[in-house]
Tab-separated table of C-alpha atoms in Angstrom:
chain	number	residue	atom	x	y	z
A	15	MET	CA	33.468	-48.799	8.254
A	16	ALA	CA	34.653	-45.902	10.356
A	17	GLY	CA	32.079	-43.348	11.465
A	18	ASP	CA	32.440	-39.540	11.491
A	19	ARG	CA	31.631	-39.069	15.182
A	20	PHE	CA	34.030	-38.952	18.112
A	21	ILE	CA	32.657	-40.796	21.141
A	22	PRO	CA	34.873	-40.251	24.192
A	23	VAL	CA	35.753	-43.086	26.505
A	24	ARG	CA	33.721	-42.637	29.664
A	25	ASN	CA	36.110	-44.239	32.147
A	26	SER	CA	35.767	-43.824	35.883
A	27	ASN	CA	38.399	-41.073	36.081
A	28	ARG	CA	36.639	-38.768	33.618
A	29	MET	CA	33.230	-39.399	35.130
A	30	ALA	CA	34.681	-38.383	38.472
A	31	VAL	CA	35.979	-35.117	36.987
A	32	THR	CA	32.582	-34.451	35.461
A	33	SER	CA	30.884	-35.026	38.767
A	34	PHE	CA	33.277	-32.615	40.415
A	35	LEU	CA	32.623	-29.885	37.859
A	36	LEU	CA	28.840	-30.244	38.202
A	37	THR	CA	28.914	-30.188	41.990
A	38	ASN	CA	31.902	-28.015	42.619
A	39	ASN	CA	30.533	-26.716	45.892
A	40	GLN	CA	29.993	-30.206	47.304
A	41	PRO	CA	32.624	-32.331	49.101
A	42	PHE	CA	34.361	-34.614	46.614
A	43	HIS	CA	35.152	-38.174	47.789
A	44	THR	CA	36.712	-40.754	45.520
A	45	ASN	CA	39.266	-43.465	45.766
A	46	THR	CA	40.862	-42.227	42.577
A	47	THR	CA	43.571	-39.666	43.053
A	48	LEU	CA	44.002	-37.313	40.085
A	49	SER	CA	47.259	-35.410	39.867
A	50	LEU	CA	47.263	-31.815	38.659
A	51	GLU	CA	49.617	-32.875	35.890
A	52	LYS	CA	47.069	-35.431	34.608
A	53	GLN	CA	44.250	-32.827	34.665
A	54	LYS	CA	46.443	-30.404	32.750
A	55	ALA	CA	47.310	-33.085	30.185
A	56	TRP	CA	43.606	-33.907	29.665
A	57	SER	CA	42.776	-30.243	29.279
A	58	ILE	CA	45.438	-29.737	26.628
A	59	THR	CA	44.382	-32.930	24.812
A	60	LEU	CA	40.649	-32.102	24.760
A	61	ASN	CA	40.699	-28.300	24.501
A	62	GLY	CA	44.086	-27.378	23.143
A	63	TYR	CA	44.927	-25.246	26.193
A	64	ASN	CA	45.226	-25.465	29.924
A	65	ILE	CA	41.732	-24.890	31.335
A	66	ASN	CA	43.193	-23.277	34.483
A	67	ASN	CA	44.423	-20.339	32.352
A	68	ALA	CA	41.326	-20.058	30.123
A	69	LYS	CA	38.523	-17.496	30.298
A	70	ILE	CA	35.427	-19.430	29.340
A	71	LEU	CA	32.367	-17.337	28.232
A	72	HIS	CA	34.310	-14.110	28.691
A	73	PHE	CA	32.456	-11.031	27.292
A	74	GLY	CA	35.188	-8.482	27.899
A	75	GLU	CA	33.257	-6.527	30.542
A	76	ARG	CA	34.375	-5.842	34.122
A	77	ARG	CA	34.557	-9.048	36.107
A	78	LEU	CA	32.011	-9.351	38.908
A	79	ASN	CA	32.975	-10.759	42.279
A	80	ALA	CA	32.132	-14.442	42.649
A	81	PRO	CA	29.385	-15.342	45.136
A	82	GLU	CA	30.637	-16.050	48.636
A	83	GLY	CA	31.708	-19.649	49.109
A	84	CYS	CA	31.951	-20.377	45.371
A	85	GLN	CA	34.762	-22.758	44.431
A	86	ASN	CA	35.753	-21.199	41.091
A	87	SER	CA	38.669	-23.440	40.098
A	88	LEU	CA	37.880	-23.021	36.350
A	89	LYS	CA	38.184	-19.195	36.480
A	90	VAL	CA	34.704	-18.808	34.959
A	91	GLU	CA	33.691	-15.161	34.659
A	92	CYS	CA	30.673	-14.326	36.826
A	93	CYS	CA	28.021	-12.303	35.042
A	94	GLN	CA	24.493	-11.062	35.522
A	95	THR	CA	21.554	-11.704	33.236
A	96	ARG	CA	21.597	-9.093	30.459
A	97	ARG	CA	18.518	-6.960	29.957
A	98	PRO	CA	17.309	-6.461	26.390
A	99	ILE	CA	18.405	-3.150	24.912
A	100	PHE	CA	15.536	-1.216	23.334
A	101	GLN	CA	16.267	1.508	20.807
A	102	LYS	CA	15.029	4.882	21.989
A	103	THR	CA	12.319	6.255	19.686
A	104	ARG	CA	11.566	9.933	19.184
A	105	TYR	CA	8.599	11.660	20.742
A	106	ILE	CA	5.977	12.865	18.241
A	107	SER	CA	3.593	15.422	19.691
A	108	PRO	CA	-0.101	14.690	18.990
A	109	THR	CA	-0.766	18.446	18.763
A	110	PRO	CA	0.653	20.879	16.195
A	111	ASP	CA	3.607	23.083	17.063
A	112	ARG	CA	1.792	26.124	15.630
A	113	ILE	CA	-1.616	26.897	14.107
A	114	LEU	CA	-2.173	29.647	11.513
A	115	ASP	CA	-5.506	31.036	10.377
A	116	ALA	CA	-6.507	30.402	6.752
A	117	PRO	CA	-9.816	32.258	6.311
A	118	GLU	CA	-11.835	31.660	3.147
A	119	VAL	CA	-9.647	28.814	1.973
A	120	GLN	CA	-11.140	27.166	-1.121
A	121	ASN	CA	-12.436	23.848	0.247
A	122	ASP	CA	-11.932	21.948	-3.015
A	123	PHE	CA	-10.279	18.515	-3.001
A	124	TYR	CA	-8.838	18.919	-6.522
A	125	LEU	CA	-6.807	22.085	-5.875
A	126	ASN	CA	-3.224	22.504	-4.651
A	127	LEU	CA	-3.160	25.540	-2.364
A	128	LEU	CA	0.063	25.143	-0.359
A	129	ASP	CA	3.801	24.979	-1.114
A	130	TRP	CA	6.974	25.541	0.959
A	131	SER	CA	10.036	27.076	-0.688
A	132	SER	CA	13.717	26.248	-0.230
A	133	ARG	CA	14.111	29.763	1.249
A	134	ASN	CA	11.655	28.913	4.044
A	135	PHE	CA	8.599	30.770	2.734
A	136	LEU	CA	5.226	29.030	2.942
A	137	ALA	CA	2.902	30.112	0.103
A	138	VAL	CA	-0.839	29.872	0.769
A	139	ALA	CA	-3.742	30.546	-1.598
A	140	LEU	CA	-6.870	31.964	0.058
A	141	GLN	CA	-9.690	32.501	-2.425
A	142	ASN	CA	-8.287	35.048	-4.917
A	143	ASN	CA	-5.252	36.048	-2.830
A	144	VAL	CA	-1.782	34.621	-2.240
A	145	TYR	CA	0.023	35.119	1.070
A	146	LEU	CA	3.544	34.191	2.150
A	147	TRP	CA	4.460	33.176	5.683
A	148	ASP	CA	8.126	33.796	6.438
A	149	ALA	CA	8.913	30.793	8.644
A	150	THR	CA	12.227	32.346	9.727
A	151	LYS	CA	10.944	35.755	10.842
A	152	ARG	CA	7.413	34.493	11.621
A	153	ASN	CA	5.671	37.282	9.699
A	154	ILE	CA	3.093	37.319	6.896
A	155	ILE	CA	3.560	38.938	3.481
A	156	PHE	CA	0.727	39.714	1.075
A	157	LEU	CA	1.884	38.839	-2.455
A	158	MET	CA	-0.966	39.264	-4.939
A	159	THR	CA	-4.685	39.254	-5.648
A	160	LEU	CA	-6.601	38.438	-8.816
A	161	GLU	CA	-8.280	41.282	-10.628
A	162	ARG	CA	-11.762	39.761	-10.693
A	163	GLU	CA	-13.358	38.814	-7.400
A	164	ASP	CA	-15.086	35.793	-8.963
A	165	ASP	CA	-11.751	34.238	-9.916
A	166	TYR	CA	-9.721	32.180	-7.455
A	167	VAL	CA	-6.239	30.711	-7.129
A	168	CYS	CA	-6.131	26.979	-7.925
A	169	SER	CA	-2.481	25.959	-7.541
A	170	LEU	CA	0.951	27.093	-6.324
A	171	SER	CA	4.479	25.867	-7.030
A	172	TRP	CA	7.924	27.260	-6.101
A	173	THR	CA	10.994	27.034	-8.294
A	174	LYS	CA	13.826	24.929	-6.883
A	175	ASP	CA	15.835	27.956	-5.710
A	176	GLY	CA	12.777	29.560	-4.105
A	177	SER	CA	13.035	32.827	-6.052
A	178	TYR	CA	9.911	32.509	-8.176
A	179	LEU	CA	6.374	31.323	-7.556
A	180	ALA	CA	4.016	29.944	-10.204
A	181	VAL	CA	0.312	30.589	-9.658
A	182	GLY	CA	-2.451	28.715	-11.497
A	183	THR	CA	-5.833	30.413	-11.657
A	184	SER	CA	-9.473	29.678	-12.402
A	185	ASP	CA	-9.359	31.944	-15.488
A	186	CYS	CA	-7.134	29.381	-17.291
A	187	LYS	CA	-3.847	31.261	-16.793
A	188	VAL	CA	-0.484	30.627	-15.172
A	189	GLN	CA	1.213	33.614	-13.565
A	190	LEU	CA	4.896	33.832	-12.688
A	191	TRP	CA	5.936	36.021	-9.744
A	192	ASP	CA	9.280	37.400	-8.580
A	193	VAL	CA	8.794	37.042	-4.837
A	194	GLU	CA	11.706	39.201	-3.653
A	195	ASN	CA	10.491	42.199	-5.629
A	196	GLN	CA	6.795	41.223	-5.320
A	197	LYS	CA	6.402	41.668	-9.051
A	198	ARG	CA	4.491	39.665	-11.634
A	199	LEU	CA	6.864	38.720	-14.441
A	200	ARG	CA	4.355	37.269	-16.887
A	201	SER	CA	0.928	35.730	-17.336
A	202	MET	CA	0.831	32.679	-19.625
A	203	ALA	CA	-2.386	31.691	-21.375
A	204	SER	CA	-2.671	28.335	-23.131
A	205	HIS	CA	-5.280	26.292	-21.232
A	206	THR	CA	-9.033	26.297	-21.784
A	207	ALA	CA	-10.008	25.473	-18.182
A	208	ARG	CA	-8.787	26.149	-14.644
A	209	VAL	CA	-5.193	25.206	-13.777
A	210	GLY	CA	-5.325	23.036	-10.650
A	211	SER	CA	-1.812	21.547	-10.587
A	212	LEU	CA	1.741	22.786	-11.234
A	213	SER	CA	5.256	21.321	-11.084
A	214	TRP	CA	8.719	22.667	-12.008
A	215	ASN	CA	11.616	20.918	-13.738
A	216	ASP	CA	14.424	23.486	-14.059
A	217	HIS	CA	13.130	26.125	-16.505
A	218	ILE	CA	10.193	23.954	-17.618
A	219	LEU	CA	6.909	24.566	-15.801
A	220	SER	CA	4.240	21.883	-16.252
A	221	SER	CA	0.601	22.739	-15.637
A	222	GLY	CA	-2.447	20.485	-15.391
A	223	SER	CA	-5.928	21.635	-16.308
A	224	ARG	CA	-9.561	20.633	-15.766
A	225	SER	CA	-9.653	19.906	-19.509
A	226	GLY	CA	-7.399	16.880	-18.889
A	227	HIS	CA	-4.443	18.404	-20.744
A	228	ILE	CA	-0.943	18.978	-19.404
A	229	HIS	CA	1.107	21.821	-20.888
A	230	HIS	CA	4.868	22.307	-20.720
A	231	HIS	CA	6.001	25.956	-20.565
A	232	ASP	CA	9.546	27.126	-21.229
A	233	VAL	CA	9.488	30.283	-19.127
A	234	ARG	CA	12.672	31.633	-20.760
A	235	VAL	CA	11.074	32.321	-24.145
A	236	ALA	CA	8.133	34.331	-25.404
A	237	GLU	CA	6.471	31.298	-27.036
A	238	HIS	CA	6.306	29.491	-23.720
A	239	HIS	CA	3.928	26.632	-24.644
A	240	ILE	CA	6.211	23.939	-26.061
A	241	CYS	CA	4.298	20.680	-25.526
A	242	THR	CA	0.875	19.215	-24.742
A	243	LEU	CA	0.315	15.869	-22.989
A	244	ALA	CA	-3.135	14.433	-23.645
A	245	GLY	CA	-3.491	11.301	-21.532
A	246	HIS	CA	-6.352	12.195	-19.194
A	247	SER	CA	-10.045	12.540	-19.971
A	248	GLN	CA	-10.849	14.549	-16.814
A	249	GLU	CA	-9.179	17.121	-14.564
A	250	VAL	CA	-5.474	16.702	-13.837
A	251	CYS	CA	-5.366	17.233	-10.067
A	252	GLY	CA	-1.925	15.737	-9.292
A	253	LEU	CA	1.363	16.642	-10.973
A	254	GLN	CA	4.924	15.913	-9.794
A	255	TRP	CA	8.331	15.815	-11.510
A	256	SER	CA	10.754	13.196	-10.180
A	257	PRO	CA	13.802	14.471	-8.239
A	258	ASP	CA	16.168	13.573	-11.091
A	259	GLY	CA	13.954	15.328	-13.665
A	260	ARG	CA	13.498	12.239	-15.824
A	261	TYR	CA	9.790	11.580	-15.314
A	262	LEU	CA	6.565	13.505	-14.755
A	263	ALA	CA	3.787	11.780	-12.809
A	264	SER	CA	0.200	12.914	-13.357
A	265	GLY	CA	-2.985	11.884	-11.598
A	266	GLY	CA	-6.486	12.653	-12.759
A	267	ASN	CA	-10.134	12.605	-11.797
A	268	ASP	CA	-10.469	9.808	-14.362
A	269	ASN	CA	-8.677	7.496	-11.842
A	270	LEU	CA	-5.623	7.208	-14.115
A	271	LEU	CA	-2.002	7.523	-13.050
A	272	CYS	CA	0.417	8.347	-15.874
A	273	VAL	CA	4.193	8.639	-16.034
A	274	TRP	CA	5.671	10.751	-18.841
A	275	PRO	CA	9.278	11.052	-20.034
A	276	ARG	CA	11.026	14.384	-20.173
A	277	VAL	CA	10.430	16.161	-23.463
A	278	PRO	CA	13.665	16.473	-25.496
A	279	GLU	CA	14.978	19.984	-26.013
A	280	GLY	CA	14.093	21.652	-29.296
A	281	SER	CA	10.942	19.668	-29.998
A	282	PRO	CA	8.087	22.218	-29.884
A	283	GLY	CA	4.553	20.866	-30.167
A	284	ASN	CA	5.687	17.304	-29.514
A	285	ARG	CA	2.861	15.187	-28.063
A	286	SER	CA	4.793	12.790	-25.886
A	287	GLN	CA	3.441	9.335	-25.061
A	288	ALA	CA	3.123	8.069	-21.496
A	289	ILE	CA	5.537	5.261	-20.617
A	290	HIS	CA	3.144	4.000	-17.911
A	291	LYS	CA	-0.611	4.334	-17.570
A	292	TRP	CA	-1.992	2.603	-14.473
A	293	SER	CA	-5.685	2.172	-13.682
A	294	GLU	CA	-5.530	0.276	-10.364
A	295	HIS	CA	-6.928	3.203	-8.364
A	296	GLN	CA	-10.714	3.441	-8.134
A	297	GLY	CA	-10.814	7.135	-7.236
A	298	ALA	CA	-9.315	10.480	-8.239
A	299	ILE	CA	-5.522	10.584	-7.926
A	300	LYS	CA	-4.381	13.876	-6.458
A	301	ALA	CA	-1.768	12.684	-3.940
A	302	LEU	CA	1.608	12.029	-5.602
A	303	ALA	CA	5.117	11.860	-4.126
A	304	TRP	CA	8.488	10.740	-5.473
A	305	CYS	CA	10.901	9.139	-3.027
A	306	PRO	CA	13.951	11.447	-2.555
A	307	TRP	CA	16.360	8.580	-1.790
A	308	GLN	CA	14.906	6.171	-4.415
A	309	PRO	CA	14.190	8.225	-7.570
A	310	ASN	CA	12.440	5.304	-9.287
A	311	ILE	CA	9.817	4.961	-6.507
A	312	LEU	CA	6.500	6.803	-6.813
A	313	ALA	CA	3.721	6.904	-4.206
A	314	SER	CA	0.119	7.651	-5.171
A	315	GLY	CA	-3.101	8.028	-3.198
A	316	GLY	CA	-6.711	7.570	-4.269
A	317	GLY	CA	-9.839	9.566	-3.453
A	318	THR	CA	-12.999	8.626	-1.589
A	319	SER	CA	-13.899	5.659	-3.808
A	320	ASP	CA	-10.420	4.163	-3.500
A	321	ARG	CA	-8.650	5.250	-0.276
A	322	HIS	CA	-5.496	3.286	-1.108
A	323	ILE	CA	-1.831	4.251	-1.032
A	324	ARG	CA	0.121	2.464	-3.759
A	325	ILE	CA	3.894	2.326	-4.203
A	326	TRP	CA	5.180	1.975	-7.778
A	327	ASN	CA	8.525	1.032	-9.286
A	328	VAL	CA	8.736	3.167	-12.413
A	329	ASN	CA	11.642	1.178	-13.858
A	330	SER	CA	9.798	-2.147	-13.793
A	331	GLY	CA	6.284	-0.734	-14.075
A	332	SER	CA	5.049	-2.804	-11.144
A	333	CYS	CA	3.066	-1.961	-8.008
A	334	VAL	CA	5.437	-2.695	-5.124
A	335	SER	CA	2.874	-2.454	-2.317
A	336	SER	CA	-0.655	-1.304	-1.567
A	337	LEU	CA	-2.351	-0.153	1.636
A	338	ASP	CA	-6.021	0.538	2.377
A	339	THR	CA	-6.087	3.666	4.585
A	340	GLN	CA	-9.879	3.631	5.062
A	341	SER	CA	-9.919	7.346	4.208
A	342	GLN	CA	-9.682	9.692	1.219
A	343	VAL	CA	-6.014	10.418	0.446
A	344	SER	CA	-5.505	14.090	-0.400
A	345	SER	CA	-1.698	14.441	-0.131
A	346	LEU	CA	1.494	12.402	0.195
A	347	VAL	CA	4.968	13.518	1.293
A	348	PHE	CA	8.156	11.520	1.843
A	349	ALA	CA	10.019	12.559	5.030
A	350	PRO	CA	13.708	11.674	4.495
A	351	ASN	CA	14.969	12.373	8.051
A	352	TYR	CA	13.404	9.144	9.300
A	353	LYS	CA	12.635	7.369	6.003
A	354	GLU	CA	8.876	7.802	6.411
A	355	LEU	CA	5.827	8.522	4.256
A	356	VAL	CA	3.196	11.026	5.406
A	357	SER	CA	-0.383	10.928	4.162
A	358	ALA	CA	-3.077	13.584	4.600
A	359	HIS	CA	-6.720	12.543	4.547
A	360	GLY	CA	-10.204	13.819	3.943
A	361	TYR	CA	-13.377	11.838	4.528
A	362	ALA	CA	-13.780	10.046	6.825
A	363	HIS	CA	-10.839	10.585	9.213
A	364	ASN	CA	-9.693	14.133	8.318
A	365	ASN	CA	-6.248	13.462	9.778
A	366	VAL	CA	-2.541	13.041	9.076
A	367	VAL	CA	-0.789	9.673	9.325
A	368	ILE	CA	2.942	8.935	9.448
A	369	TRP	CA	3.969	5.559	7.990
A	370	LYS	CA	7.320	3.795	8.187
A	371	TYR	CA	8.735	3.183	4.712
A	372	PRO	CA	8.879	0.714	3.029
A	373	SER	CA	6.916	-1.486	5.461
A	374	LEU	CA	4.021	1.027	5.605
A	375	THR	CA	3.486	0.254	9.274
A	376	LYS	CA	1.698	3.070	11.086
A	377	VAL	CA	3.885	5.259	13.298
A	378	VAL	CA	1.311	7.770	14.561
A	379	GLU	CA	-1.957	9.543	13.724
A	380	LEU	CA	-2.295	13.334	14.050
A	381	ASN	CA	-5.911	14.352	14.595
A	382	SER	CA	-6.121	18.113	15.228
A	383	HIS	CA	-8.005	19.135	12.059
A	384	GLN	CA	-11.800	19.373	12.204
A	385	ASP	CA	-12.380	19.145	8.449
A	386	ARG	CA	-10.680	17.373	5.554
A	387	VAL	CA	-6.987	18.036	5.029
A	388	LEU	CA	-6.515	19.508	1.554
A	389	ASN	CA	-2.748	19.748	1.077
A	390	SER	CA	0.562	19.270	2.861
A	391	ALA	CA	4.129	20.511	2.389
A	392	LEU	CA	7.480	19.809	4.044
A	393	SER	CA	9.867	22.497	5.311
A	394	PRO	CA	13.262	22.858	3.574
A	395	ASP	CA	15.073	21.172	6.484
A	396	CYS	CA	12.475	18.355	6.340
A	397	SER	CA	11.695	18.722	10.062
A	398	THR	CA	8.221	20.300	9.902
A	399	LEU	CA	5.063	19.439	7.986
A	400	ALA	CA	2.458	22.063	7.068
A	401	THR	CA	-1.142	20.980	6.450
A	402	ILE	CA	-4.070	23.119	5.312
A	403	SER	CA	-7.645	22.089	5.962
A	404	GLY	CA	-11.216	22.972	5.146
A	405	ASP	CA	-11.531	24.060	8.779
A	406	GLU	CA	-9.625	27.225	7.717
A	407	THR	CA	-6.461	26.459	9.651
A	408	ILE	CA	-2.863	25.617	8.786
A	409	CYS	CA	-1.174	23.254	11.243
A	410	LEU	CA	2.605	23.023	11.558
A	411	TRP	CA	3.782	19.643	12.857
A	412	LYS	CA	7.396	19.495	14.034
A	413	SER	CA	7.415	15.704	13.778
A	414	PHE	CA	10.703	15.036	11.994
A	415	ALA	CA	13.331	17.040	13.865
A	416	ILE	CA	16.629	15.178	14.123
A	417	ASP	CA	18.044	14.489	17.566
A	418	PRO	CA	20.863	17.048	18.193
A	419	LEU	CA	23.426	14.322	18.964
A	420	LYS	CA	22.537	12.402	15.813
A	421	LYS	CA	22.609	15.637	13.821
A	422	LYS	CA	26.150	16.457	15.004
A	423	HIS	CA	27.282	12.926	14.193
A	424	ARG	CA	25.720	13.180	10.715
A	425	GLU	CA	27.393	16.545	10.090
A	426	ARG	CA	30.788	15.167	11.162
A	427	THR	CA	30.306	12.199	8.853
A	428	VAL	CA	29.468	14.445	5.887
A	429	LEU	CA	32.375	16.785	6.551
A	430	SER	CA	34.809	13.896	6.775
A	431	LEU	CA	33.942	12.947	3.206
A	432	HIS	CA	35.203	16.275	1.847
A	433	PRO	CA	38.883	17.201	1.404
A	434	SER	CA	40.446	19.762	3.695
A	435	PHE	CA	41.036	23.237	2.247
A	436	SER	CA	43.268	24.413	5.075
A	437	GLN	CA	46.336	24.169	2.817
A	438	PRO	CA	46.724	26.816	0.098
A	439	ILE	CA	46.110	25.675	-3.457
A	440	ARG	CA	49.223	26.073	-5.563
């Protein structure tokens, strides 16, 4: 029965050729005389081409000169050993690019005292006052103060276009401010306890209270309170709408993480039911972040008793990954420029950590704060992170700036996707 292997005939002629090729710089003595025609015929038979005209192991680079005395009858390209090519990584400074004073900041883990607008204004709540830092002009603007000294600001949230700022207060109200004109448009009362978390979804403003209730406000109408979500038994300290506006994530001091669907238009008073209610965390859930490039991915962080970051797939309802950070997680932000996740921490490390996503491998630790980090926010160009701490400072970390060459290449790529408008439209 015939086999499937080809075993060449090792006659004396071919063994002599092999010996010559292996010791091509040694004198070759044999009684067998091989004609060039016979070598050419063997080459064509075995290889399909004449080996004298072939370029074996040719990489297409400039040919190097053969070593002196080398008998290179096979025209083999000389090459050097290639060094491994390592991808150049960006430099991340261990110190902040800028530090701002934040005197009398309310050192309360459950509050949300910082937010950065799309118009490059950083809003900061200090006790019963709200200040704006113009990141473009580098100046500070005083916006408002509460009437009673005993009251304090609990939460801040910008609208998507950066024109209006929502302010949650300890006297159970939500104020809406026109920032350009520095004018309060309205004060909405519906809660029975302080309002520690806020999140916008178009004209719907959602607010979370210490009572455990979440209220939806339609800011366009006089009867603003259109819906109540009652899924938490303790303070709602984390609240985030997904980028596509389909889901609202809420985290509470009862260690529950809930995901709610968007309330249909024209359904006032509707008590919507949560589509997910997860209890894997063993501590308060304040840190919440939706992935900008994967709208179905939600990241959550637990408090001192938990210290875990968990990644959830909202579509399947499963926990994709979990990481023990060994420290209280107070804030989470996705940084899209380098596909990373940033976590801010309280006890015991009081630092900021950048993680590669989705592997959650640590990129770097930033350790300039002397007290727990309370909140964080990303600049509109996603290059700079702002963190506010109980040490009464705000640190600005320029950790995500895009390399200028890569930025130009990205801009050219984006522009090439759009049609040219150089020709008049007829």
